[in-house]
Short mmCIF file of C-alpha atoms and ligand atoms in Angstrom, two decimals:
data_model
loop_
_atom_site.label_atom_id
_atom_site.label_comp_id
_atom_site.label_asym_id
_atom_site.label_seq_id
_atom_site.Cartn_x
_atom_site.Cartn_y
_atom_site.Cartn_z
CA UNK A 1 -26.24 -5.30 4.59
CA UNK A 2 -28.66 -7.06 7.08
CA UNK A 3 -30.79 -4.94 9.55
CA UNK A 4 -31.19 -6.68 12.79
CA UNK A 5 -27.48 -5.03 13.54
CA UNK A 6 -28.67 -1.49 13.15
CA UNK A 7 -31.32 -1.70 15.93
CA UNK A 8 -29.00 -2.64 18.30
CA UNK A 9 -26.49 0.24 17.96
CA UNK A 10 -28.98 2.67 17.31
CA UNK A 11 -28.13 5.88 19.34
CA UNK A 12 -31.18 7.67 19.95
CA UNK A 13 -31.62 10.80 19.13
CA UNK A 14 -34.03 13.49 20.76
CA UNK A 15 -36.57 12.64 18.38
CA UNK A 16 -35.78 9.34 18.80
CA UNK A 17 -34.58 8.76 15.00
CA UNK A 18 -30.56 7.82 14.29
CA UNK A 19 -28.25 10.12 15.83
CA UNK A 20 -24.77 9.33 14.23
CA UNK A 21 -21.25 9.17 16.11
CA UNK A 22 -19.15 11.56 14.09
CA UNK A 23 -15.12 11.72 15.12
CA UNK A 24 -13.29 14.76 13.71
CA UNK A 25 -9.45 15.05 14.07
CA UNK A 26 -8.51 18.34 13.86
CA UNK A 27 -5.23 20.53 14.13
CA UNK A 28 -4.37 22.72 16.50
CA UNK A 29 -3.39 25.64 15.22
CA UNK A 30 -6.57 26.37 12.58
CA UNK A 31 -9.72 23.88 12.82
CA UNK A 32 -9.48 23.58 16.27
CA UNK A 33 -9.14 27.12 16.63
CA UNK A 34 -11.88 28.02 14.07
CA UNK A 35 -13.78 25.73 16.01
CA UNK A 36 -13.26 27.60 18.97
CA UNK A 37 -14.03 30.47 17.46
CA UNK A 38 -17.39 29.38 16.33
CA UNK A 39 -18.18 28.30 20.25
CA UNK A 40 -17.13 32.07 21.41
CA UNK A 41 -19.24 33.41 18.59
CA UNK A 42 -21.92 31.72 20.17
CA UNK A 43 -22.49 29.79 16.43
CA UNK A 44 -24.85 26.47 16.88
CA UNK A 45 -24.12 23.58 15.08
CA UNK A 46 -25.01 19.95 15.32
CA UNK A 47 -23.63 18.50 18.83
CA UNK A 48 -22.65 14.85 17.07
CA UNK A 49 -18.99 15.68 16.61
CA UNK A 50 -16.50 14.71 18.74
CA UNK A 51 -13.10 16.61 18.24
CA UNK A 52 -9.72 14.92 18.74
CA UNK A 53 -7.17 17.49 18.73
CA UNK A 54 -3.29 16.97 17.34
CA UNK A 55 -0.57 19.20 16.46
CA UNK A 56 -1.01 18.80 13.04
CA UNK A 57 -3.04 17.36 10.23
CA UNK A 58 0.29 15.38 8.73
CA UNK A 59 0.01 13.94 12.32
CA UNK A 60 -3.30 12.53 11.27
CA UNK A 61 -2.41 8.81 10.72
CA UNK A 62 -5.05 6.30 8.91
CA UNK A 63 -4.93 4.18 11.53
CA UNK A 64 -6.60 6.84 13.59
CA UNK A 65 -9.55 6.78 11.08
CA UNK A 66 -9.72 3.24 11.24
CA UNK A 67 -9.67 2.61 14.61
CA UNK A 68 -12.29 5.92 15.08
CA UNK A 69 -14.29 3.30 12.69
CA UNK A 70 -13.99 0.21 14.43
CA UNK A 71 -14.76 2.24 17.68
CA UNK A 72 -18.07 2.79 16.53
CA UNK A 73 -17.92 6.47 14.49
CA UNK A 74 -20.62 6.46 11.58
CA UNK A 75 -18.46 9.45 10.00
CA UNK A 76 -15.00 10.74 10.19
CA UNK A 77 -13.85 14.10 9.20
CA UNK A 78 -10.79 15.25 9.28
CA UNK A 79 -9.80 19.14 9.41
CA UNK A 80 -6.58 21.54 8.80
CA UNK A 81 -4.94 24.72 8.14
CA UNK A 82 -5.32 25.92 4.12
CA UNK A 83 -2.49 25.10 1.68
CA UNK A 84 0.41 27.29 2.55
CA UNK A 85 -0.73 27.58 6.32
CA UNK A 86 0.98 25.13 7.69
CA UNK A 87 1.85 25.74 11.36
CA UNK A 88 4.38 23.65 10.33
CA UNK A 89 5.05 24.77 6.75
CA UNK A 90 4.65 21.33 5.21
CA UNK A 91 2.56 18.45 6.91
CA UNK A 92 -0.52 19.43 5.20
CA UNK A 93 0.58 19.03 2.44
CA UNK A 94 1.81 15.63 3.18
CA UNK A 95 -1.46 14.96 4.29
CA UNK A 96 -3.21 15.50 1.00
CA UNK A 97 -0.64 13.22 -0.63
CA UNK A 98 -1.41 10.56 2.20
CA UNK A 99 -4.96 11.02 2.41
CA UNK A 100 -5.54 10.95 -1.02
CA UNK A 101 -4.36 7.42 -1.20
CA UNK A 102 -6.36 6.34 1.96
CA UNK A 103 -9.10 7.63 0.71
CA UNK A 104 -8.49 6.18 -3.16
CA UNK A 105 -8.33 2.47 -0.85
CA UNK A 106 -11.21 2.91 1.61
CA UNK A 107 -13.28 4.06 -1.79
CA UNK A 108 -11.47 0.67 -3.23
CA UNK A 109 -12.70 -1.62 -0.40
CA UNK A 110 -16.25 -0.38 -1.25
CA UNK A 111 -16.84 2.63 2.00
CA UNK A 112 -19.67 4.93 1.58
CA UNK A 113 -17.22 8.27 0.91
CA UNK A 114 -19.66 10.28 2.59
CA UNK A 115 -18.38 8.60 5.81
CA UNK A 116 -14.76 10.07 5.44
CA UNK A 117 -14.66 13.74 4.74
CA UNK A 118 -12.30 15.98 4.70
CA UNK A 119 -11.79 20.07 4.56
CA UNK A 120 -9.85 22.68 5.55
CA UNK A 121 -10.78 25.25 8.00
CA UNK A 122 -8.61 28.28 9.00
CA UNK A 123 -8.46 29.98 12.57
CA UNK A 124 -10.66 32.66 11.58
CA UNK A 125 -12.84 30.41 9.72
CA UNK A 126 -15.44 29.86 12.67
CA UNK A 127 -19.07 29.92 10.30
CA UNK A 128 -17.29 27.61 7.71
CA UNK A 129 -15.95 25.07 10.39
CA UNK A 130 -20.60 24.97 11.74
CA UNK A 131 -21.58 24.54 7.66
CA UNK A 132 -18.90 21.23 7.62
CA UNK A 133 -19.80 19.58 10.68
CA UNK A 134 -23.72 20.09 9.55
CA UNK A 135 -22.93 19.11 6.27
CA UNK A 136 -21.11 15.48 7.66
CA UNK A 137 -23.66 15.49 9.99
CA UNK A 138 -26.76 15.45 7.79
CA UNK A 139 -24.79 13.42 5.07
CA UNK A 140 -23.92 10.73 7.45
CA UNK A 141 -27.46 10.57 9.23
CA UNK A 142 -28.32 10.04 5.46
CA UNK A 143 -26.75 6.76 5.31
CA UNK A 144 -27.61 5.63 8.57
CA UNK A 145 -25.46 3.65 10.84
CA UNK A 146 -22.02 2.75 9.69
CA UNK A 147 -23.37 -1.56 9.55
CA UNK A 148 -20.17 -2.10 7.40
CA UNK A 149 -17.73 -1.73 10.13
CA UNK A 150 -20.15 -2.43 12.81
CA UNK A 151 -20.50 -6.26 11.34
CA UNK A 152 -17.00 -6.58 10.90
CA UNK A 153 -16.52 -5.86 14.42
CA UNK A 154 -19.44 -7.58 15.62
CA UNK A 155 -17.45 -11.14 16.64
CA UNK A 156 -14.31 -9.59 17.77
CA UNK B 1 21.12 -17.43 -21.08
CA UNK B 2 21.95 -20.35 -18.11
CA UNK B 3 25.35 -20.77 -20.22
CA UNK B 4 26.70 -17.08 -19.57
CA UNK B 5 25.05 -17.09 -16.33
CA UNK B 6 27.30 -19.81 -14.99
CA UNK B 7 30.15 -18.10 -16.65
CA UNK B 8 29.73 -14.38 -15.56
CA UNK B 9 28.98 -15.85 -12.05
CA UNK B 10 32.76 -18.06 -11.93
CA UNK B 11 34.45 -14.57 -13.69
CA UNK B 12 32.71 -12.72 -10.81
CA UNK B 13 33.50 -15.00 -7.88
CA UNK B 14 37.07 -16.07 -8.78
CA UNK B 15 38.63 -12.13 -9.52
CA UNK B 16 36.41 -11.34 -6.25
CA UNK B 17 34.66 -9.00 -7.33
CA UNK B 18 31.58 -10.63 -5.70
CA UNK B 19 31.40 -12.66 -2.41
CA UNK B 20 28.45 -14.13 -2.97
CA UNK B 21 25.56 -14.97 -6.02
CA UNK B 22 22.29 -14.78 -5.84
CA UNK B 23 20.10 -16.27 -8.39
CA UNK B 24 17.63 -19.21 -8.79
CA UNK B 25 18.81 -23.35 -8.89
CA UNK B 26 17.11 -26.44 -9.58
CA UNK B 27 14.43 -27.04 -6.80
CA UNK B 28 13.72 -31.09 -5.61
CA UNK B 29 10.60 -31.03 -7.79
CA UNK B 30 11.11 -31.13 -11.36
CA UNK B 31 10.52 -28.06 -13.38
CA UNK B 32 10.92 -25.55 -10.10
CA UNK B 33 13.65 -23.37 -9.10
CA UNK B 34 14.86 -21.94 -5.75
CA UNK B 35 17.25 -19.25 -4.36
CA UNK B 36 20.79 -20.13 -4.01
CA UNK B 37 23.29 -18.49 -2.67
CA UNK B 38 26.33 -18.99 -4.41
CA UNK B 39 29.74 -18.24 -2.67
CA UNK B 40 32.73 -20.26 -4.69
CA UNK B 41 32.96 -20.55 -8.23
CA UNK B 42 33.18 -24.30 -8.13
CA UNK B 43 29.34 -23.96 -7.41
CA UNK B 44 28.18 -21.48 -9.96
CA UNK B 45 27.09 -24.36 -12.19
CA UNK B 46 24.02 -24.60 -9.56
CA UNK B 47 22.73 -21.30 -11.39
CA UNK B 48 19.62 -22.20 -13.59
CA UNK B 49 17.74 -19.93 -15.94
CA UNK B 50 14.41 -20.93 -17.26
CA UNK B 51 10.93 -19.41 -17.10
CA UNK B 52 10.40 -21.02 -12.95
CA UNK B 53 12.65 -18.63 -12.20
CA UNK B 54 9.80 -16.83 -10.05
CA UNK B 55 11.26 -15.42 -6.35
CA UNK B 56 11.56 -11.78 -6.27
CA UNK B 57 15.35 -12.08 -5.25
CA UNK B 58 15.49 -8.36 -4.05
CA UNK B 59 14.05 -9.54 -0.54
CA UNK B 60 17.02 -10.52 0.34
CA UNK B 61 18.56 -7.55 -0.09
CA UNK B 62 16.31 -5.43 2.28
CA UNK B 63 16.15 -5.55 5.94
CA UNK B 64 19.51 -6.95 6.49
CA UNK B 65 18.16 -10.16 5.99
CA UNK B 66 21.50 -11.66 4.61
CA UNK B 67 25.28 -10.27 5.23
CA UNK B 68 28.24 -10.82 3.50
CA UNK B 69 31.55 -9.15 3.38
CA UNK B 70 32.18 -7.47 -0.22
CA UNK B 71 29.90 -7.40 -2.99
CA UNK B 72 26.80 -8.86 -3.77
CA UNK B 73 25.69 -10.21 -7.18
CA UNK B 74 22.26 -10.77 -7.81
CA UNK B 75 20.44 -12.46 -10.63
CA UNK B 76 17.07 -9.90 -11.55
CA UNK B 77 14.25 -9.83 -13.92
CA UNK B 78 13.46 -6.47 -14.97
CA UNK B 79 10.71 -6.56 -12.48
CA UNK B 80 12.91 -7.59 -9.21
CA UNK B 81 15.04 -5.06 -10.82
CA UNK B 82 12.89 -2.02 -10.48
CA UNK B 83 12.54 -3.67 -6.26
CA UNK B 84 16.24 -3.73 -5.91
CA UNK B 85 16.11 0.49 -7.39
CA UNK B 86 13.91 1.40 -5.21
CA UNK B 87 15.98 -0.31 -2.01
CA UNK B 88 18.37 2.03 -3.33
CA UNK B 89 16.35 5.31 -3.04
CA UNK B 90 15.15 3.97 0.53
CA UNK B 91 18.71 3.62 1.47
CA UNK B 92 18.26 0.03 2.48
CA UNK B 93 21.09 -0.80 0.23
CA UNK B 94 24.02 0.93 -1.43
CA UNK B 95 23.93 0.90 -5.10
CA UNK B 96 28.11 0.42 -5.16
CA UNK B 97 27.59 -2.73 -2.73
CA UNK B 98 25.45 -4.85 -5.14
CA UNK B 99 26.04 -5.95 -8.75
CA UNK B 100 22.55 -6.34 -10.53
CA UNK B 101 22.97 -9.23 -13.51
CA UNK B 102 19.70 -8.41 -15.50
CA UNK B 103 17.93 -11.22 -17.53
CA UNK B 104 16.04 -10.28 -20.61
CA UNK B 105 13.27 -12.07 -20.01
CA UNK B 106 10.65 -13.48 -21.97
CA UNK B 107 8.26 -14.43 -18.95
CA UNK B 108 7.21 -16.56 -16.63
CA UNK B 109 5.06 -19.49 -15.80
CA UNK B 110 2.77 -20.57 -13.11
CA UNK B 111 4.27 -24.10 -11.30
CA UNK B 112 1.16 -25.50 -11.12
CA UNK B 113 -1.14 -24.22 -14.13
CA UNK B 114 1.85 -23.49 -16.90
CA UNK B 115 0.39 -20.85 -17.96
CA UNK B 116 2.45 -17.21 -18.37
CA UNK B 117 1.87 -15.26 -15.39
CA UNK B 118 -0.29 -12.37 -15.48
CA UNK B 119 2.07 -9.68 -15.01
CA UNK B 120 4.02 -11.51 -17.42
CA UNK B 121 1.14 -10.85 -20.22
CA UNK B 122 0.82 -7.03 -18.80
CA UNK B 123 5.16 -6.31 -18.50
CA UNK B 124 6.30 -2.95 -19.90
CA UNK B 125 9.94 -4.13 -19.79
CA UNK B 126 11.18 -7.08 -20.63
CA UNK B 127 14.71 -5.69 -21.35
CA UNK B 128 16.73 -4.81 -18.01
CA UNK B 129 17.50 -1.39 -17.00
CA UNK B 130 19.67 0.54 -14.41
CA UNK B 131 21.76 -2.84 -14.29
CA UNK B 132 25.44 -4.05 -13.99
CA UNK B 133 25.58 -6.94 -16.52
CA UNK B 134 22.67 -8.06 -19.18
CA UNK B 135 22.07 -11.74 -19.81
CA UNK B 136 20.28 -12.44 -22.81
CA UNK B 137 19.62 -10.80 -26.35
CA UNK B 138 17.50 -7.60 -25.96
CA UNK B 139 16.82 -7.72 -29.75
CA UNK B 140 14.90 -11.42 -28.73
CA UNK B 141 13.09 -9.94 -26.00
CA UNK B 142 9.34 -9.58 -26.78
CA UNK B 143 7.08 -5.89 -27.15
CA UNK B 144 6.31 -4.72 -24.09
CA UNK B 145 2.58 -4.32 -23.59
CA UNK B 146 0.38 -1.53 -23.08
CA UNK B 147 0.79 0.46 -20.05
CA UNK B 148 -2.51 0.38 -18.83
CA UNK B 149 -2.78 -3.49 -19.18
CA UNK B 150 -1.87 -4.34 -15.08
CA UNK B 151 -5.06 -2.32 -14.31
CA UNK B 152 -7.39 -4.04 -16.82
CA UNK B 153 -8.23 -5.57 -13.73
CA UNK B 154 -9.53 -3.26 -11.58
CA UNK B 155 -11.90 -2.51 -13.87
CA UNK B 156 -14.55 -4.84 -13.00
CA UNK B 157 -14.04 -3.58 -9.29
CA UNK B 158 -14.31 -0.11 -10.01
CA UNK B 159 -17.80 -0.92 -11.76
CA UNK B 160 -19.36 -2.74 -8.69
CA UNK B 161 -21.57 -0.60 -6.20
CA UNK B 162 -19.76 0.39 -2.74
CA UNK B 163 -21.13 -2.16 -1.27
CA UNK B 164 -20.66 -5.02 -3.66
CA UNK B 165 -17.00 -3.72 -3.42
CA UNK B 166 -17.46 -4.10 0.43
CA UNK B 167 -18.88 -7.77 0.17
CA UNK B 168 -16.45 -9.03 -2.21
CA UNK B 169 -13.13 -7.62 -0.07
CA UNK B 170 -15.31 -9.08 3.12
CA UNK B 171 -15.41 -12.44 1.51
CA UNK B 172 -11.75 -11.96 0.79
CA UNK B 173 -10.51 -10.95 3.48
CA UNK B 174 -12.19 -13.69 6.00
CA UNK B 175 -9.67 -16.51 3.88
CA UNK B 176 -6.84 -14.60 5.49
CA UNK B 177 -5.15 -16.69 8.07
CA UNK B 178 -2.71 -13.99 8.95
CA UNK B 179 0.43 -16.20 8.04
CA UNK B 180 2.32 -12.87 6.97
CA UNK B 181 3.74 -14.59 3.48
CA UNK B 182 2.44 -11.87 2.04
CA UNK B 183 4.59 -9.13 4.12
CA UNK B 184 7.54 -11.64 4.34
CA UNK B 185 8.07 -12.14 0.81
CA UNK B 186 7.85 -8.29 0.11
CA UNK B 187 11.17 -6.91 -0.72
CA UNK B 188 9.72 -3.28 0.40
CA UNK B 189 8.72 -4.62 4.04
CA UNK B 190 11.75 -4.58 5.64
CA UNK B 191 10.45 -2.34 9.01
CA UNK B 192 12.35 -4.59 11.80
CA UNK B 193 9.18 -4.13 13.60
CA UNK B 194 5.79 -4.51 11.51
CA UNK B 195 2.68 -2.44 12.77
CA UNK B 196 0.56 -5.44 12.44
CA UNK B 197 1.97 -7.06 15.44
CA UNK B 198 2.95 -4.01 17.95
CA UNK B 199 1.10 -4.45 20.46
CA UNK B 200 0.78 -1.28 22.78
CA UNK B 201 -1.09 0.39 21.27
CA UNK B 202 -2.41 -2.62 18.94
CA UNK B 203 -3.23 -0.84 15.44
CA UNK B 204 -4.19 -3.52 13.77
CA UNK B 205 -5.68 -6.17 16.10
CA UNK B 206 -3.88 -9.14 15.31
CA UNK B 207 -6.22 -12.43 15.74
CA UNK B 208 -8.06 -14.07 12.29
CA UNK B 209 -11.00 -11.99 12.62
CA UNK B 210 -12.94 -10.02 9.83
CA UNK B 211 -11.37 -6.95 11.62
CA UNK B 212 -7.83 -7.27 11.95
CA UNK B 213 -7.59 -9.57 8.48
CA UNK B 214 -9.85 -6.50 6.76
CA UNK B 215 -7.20 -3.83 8.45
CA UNK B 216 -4.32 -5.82 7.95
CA UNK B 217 -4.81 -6.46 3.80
CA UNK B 218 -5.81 -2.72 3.82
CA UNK B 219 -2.53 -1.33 5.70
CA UNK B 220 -0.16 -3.99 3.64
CA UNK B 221 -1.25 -2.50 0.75
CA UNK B 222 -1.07 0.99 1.34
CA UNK B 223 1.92 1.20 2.98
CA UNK B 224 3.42 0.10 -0.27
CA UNK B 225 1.98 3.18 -2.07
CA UNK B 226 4.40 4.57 -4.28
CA UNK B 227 6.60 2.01 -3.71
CA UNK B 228 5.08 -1.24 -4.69
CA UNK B 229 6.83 -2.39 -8.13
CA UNK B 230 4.10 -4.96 -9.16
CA UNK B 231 6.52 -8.26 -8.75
CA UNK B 232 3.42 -9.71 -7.75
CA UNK B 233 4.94 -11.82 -5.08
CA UNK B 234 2.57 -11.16 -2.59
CA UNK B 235 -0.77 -12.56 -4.43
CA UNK B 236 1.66 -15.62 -5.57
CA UNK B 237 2.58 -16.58 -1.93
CA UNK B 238 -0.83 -16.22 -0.45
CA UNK B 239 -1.49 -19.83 0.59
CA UNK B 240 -5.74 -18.73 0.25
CA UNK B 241 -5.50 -17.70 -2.96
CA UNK B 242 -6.50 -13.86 -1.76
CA UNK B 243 -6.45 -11.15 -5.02
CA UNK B 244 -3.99 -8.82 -3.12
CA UNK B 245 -2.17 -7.84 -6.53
CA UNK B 246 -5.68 -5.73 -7.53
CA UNK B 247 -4.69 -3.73 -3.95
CA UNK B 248 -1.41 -3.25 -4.83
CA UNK B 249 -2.30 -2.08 -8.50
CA UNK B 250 -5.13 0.18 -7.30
CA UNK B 251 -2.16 2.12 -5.31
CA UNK B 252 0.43 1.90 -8.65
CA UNK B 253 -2.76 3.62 -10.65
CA UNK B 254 -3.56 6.47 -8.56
CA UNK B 255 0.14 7.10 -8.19
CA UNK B 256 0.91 7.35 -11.86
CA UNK B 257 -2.14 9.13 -12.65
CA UNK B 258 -1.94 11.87 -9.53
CA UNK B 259 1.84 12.13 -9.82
CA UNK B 260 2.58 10.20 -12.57
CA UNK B 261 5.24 8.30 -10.49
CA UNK B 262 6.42 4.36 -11.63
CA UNK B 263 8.20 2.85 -8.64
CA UNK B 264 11.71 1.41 -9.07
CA UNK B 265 12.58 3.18 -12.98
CA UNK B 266 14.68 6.19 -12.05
CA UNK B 267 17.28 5.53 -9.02
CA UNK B 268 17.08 9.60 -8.79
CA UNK B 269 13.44 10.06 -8.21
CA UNK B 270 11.87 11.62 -5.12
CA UNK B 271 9.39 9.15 -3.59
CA UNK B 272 6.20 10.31 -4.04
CA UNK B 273 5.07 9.71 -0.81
CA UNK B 274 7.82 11.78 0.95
CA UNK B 275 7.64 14.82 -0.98
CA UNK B 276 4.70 16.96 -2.35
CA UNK B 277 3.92 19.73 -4.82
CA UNK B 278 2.06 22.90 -3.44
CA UNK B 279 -0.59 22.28 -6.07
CA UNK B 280 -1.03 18.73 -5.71
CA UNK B 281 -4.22 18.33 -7.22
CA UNK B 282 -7.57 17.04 -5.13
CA UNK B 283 -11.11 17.03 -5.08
CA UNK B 284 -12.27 16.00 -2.24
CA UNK B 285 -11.32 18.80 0.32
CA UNK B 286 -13.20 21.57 1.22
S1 SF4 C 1 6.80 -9.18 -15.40
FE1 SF4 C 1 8.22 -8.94 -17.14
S2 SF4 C 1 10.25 -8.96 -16.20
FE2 SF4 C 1 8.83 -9.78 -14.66
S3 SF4 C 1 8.90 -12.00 -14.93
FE3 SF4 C 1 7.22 -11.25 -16.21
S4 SF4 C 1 8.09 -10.88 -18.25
FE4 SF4 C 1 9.79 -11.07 -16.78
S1 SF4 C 2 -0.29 -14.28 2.54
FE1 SF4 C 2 -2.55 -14.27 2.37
S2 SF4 C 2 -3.25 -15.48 4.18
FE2 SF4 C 2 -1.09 -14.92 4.58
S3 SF4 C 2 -1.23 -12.97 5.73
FE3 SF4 C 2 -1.02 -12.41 3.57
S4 SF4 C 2 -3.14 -12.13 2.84
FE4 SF4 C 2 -3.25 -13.31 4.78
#
């Protein structure tokens, strides 16, 4: 993919290398709290997430993660309660069935998979919820800035 | 076949036991058919059966498209049949309220090139199932071919590099001039309102540009997953020639091999996309 586009949208970081935009849509009732947890725990981890809270990961559309894309997010990772957790006893589990698809098309229409993560992260789960957003972090400042959707969106 | 076609249609219309007929007719260019609609028996000699018999007739069925009182007949390959099945497990039409006349059929070819279709060379079932009447000889029908023959071509996709993948559904995707054949002709997109043109909030930004056209072919296609029945209509429609059937397939593949679900063969079936097992397999979450 061609170069001059990366320049432009480069975020700088403190060291003034690529910082990337990561989105991460999260339920309520375990990442987000797990990610809470972590922040009263006083637990660092990489400041490049930004968390969009719903009720529940079967809430999680793919036209979220698409439009999170076409925003401008070089990674998206998405985050629940554990099989069998459920808040709602079933919509993770719906989820995995619909995210397994998306994910089976966006690897189809040729996205770098390390840009679309997923995991799942319980309430008390605060040091596991710092290891995946350093993880996405790292992978995705890896691979640079996400050009593919940034040159699709460049003439709109 | 076109014989006891014409003859099952009068029996059907005249003891009114249908109201209407759906199958294919003579088109104004020679060698092409179209959809008639076939209400009096008088008319039932209109029906034609030959191998330009290529609409997926089950459209009509969905999304209240066409009303009639009493029954409705309609003429299916096994292909449209397997559409019109699964209308009946989305409970866009009542099984009792339609009578499916299934051809045995040998294939069908292109208009233009004469060649046998492609789905036509990959077609696990040329004899009609889960239908009302059978036209035809199942004994002349040929051997249906080898399951994994529809995704023979995804193989050279599923080789390339991410981003070879990328460029070629880029390249693709910018023919799209967002007529909506596609969607229209799709017996299984029947929504009365279509995400692609809501507008608050707009989803799927809906000018000809490489973003909504690259969202667009992406959402068409996997909102038929686990439903799509590979009628191919979709790719045959698209007026730029755009490879939307190797979309469509991708989803029918990683149906049947993570659930091991075939859209439109058991009337009974939960849909694979509104149900789940509690060990659905994955590898990808953490
Ligand atoms: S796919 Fe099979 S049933 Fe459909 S038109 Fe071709 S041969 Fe006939
Ligand atoms: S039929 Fe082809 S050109 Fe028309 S909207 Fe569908 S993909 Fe685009």
């Amino acid at each position: 993919m061609s170069t001059q586009t990366e320049s432009k949208h480069e975020s700088a970081g403190a060291a003034g290398g690529f910082e990337p935009k990561i989105t991460a849509f999260v339920c309520n009732w375990c990442t987000y709290a797990g990610a809470d947890l972590a922040g009263t725990s006083r637990l660092k981890y990489q400041s490049n997430v930004r968390v969009v809270k719903l009720p529940c990961t079967g809430r999680i559309d793919p036209h979220f993660i698409i439009k999170a894309f076409e925003n401008g997010a070089d990674g998206v990772l998405v985050s629940g309660c554990h099989p069998g957790d459920c808040h709602y006893t079933s919509g993770n589990y719906h989820a995995r069935r619909r995210f397994t698809m998306f994910r089976a098309m966006m690897e189809f229409l040729g996205l770098d998979m390390d840009r679309l993560q997923f995991s799942w992260v319980s309430a008390a789960e605060g040091g596991k919820w710092t290891k995946v957003v350093d993880d996405v972090t790292n992978k995705v400042r890896n691979l640079g800035p996400n050009t593919k959707y940034r040159e699709l969106c460049e003439n709109d | 076949m076109t014989d006891n076609l014409r003859k099952l249609a009068r029996e059907l219309l005249e003891s009114g036991k249908a109201s209407v007929v759906i199958g294919y007719g003579d088109a104004t260019l020679p060698g092409r058919t179209t959809p008639v609609f076939i209400t009096s028996a008088a008319e039932a000699d209109r029906l034609v059966w030959n191998e330009h018999c290529l609409n997926n007739l089950a459209v009509y069925l969905s999304s209240r498209k066409f009303k009639t009182d009493g029954k409705i007949a309609i003429v299916a390959k096994p292909c449209d049949l397997r559409a019109i099945i699964n209308l009946v497990q989305e409970n866009q039409v009542k099984r009792e309220d339609v009578i499916i006349i299934g051809m045995v059929c040998s294939g069908m070819k292109d208009n233009d090139s004469g060649k046998p279709l492609e789905k036509c060379n990959a077609c696990m079932e040329h004899v009609p199932k889960n239908c009302d009447e059978i036209i035809g000889d199942p004994a002349s029908a040929p051997k249906p071919a080898d399951p994994n023959a529809e995704f023979i071509s995804l193989e050279k996709l599923e080789a390339m590099s991410p981003d070879e993948r990328w460029a070629f559904w880029s390249k693709e995707f910018s023919k799209c001039i967002r007529c909506y054949a596609c969607r229209q002709v799709c017996p299984m997109c029947y929504c009365t309102q279509c995400i692609a043109q809501k507008t608050q909030p707009q989803w799927i930004p809906s000018s000809q540009t490489p973003k909504g056209n690259f969202s667009f072919g992406m959402f068409r296609a996997l909102h038929s997953a686990g439903r799509c029945v590979s009628c191919g209509e979709c790719e045959r429609v698209c007026p730029v020639g755009i490879p939307l059937n190797l979309l469509t397939a991708k989803m029918r593949k990683e149906i049947r091999e993570k659930y091991g679900y075939e859209a439109g063969c058991d009337p009974d079936a939960p849909a694979p996309m509104c149900n789940f097992k509690p060990d659905d397999k994955e590898d990808f979450i953490r």
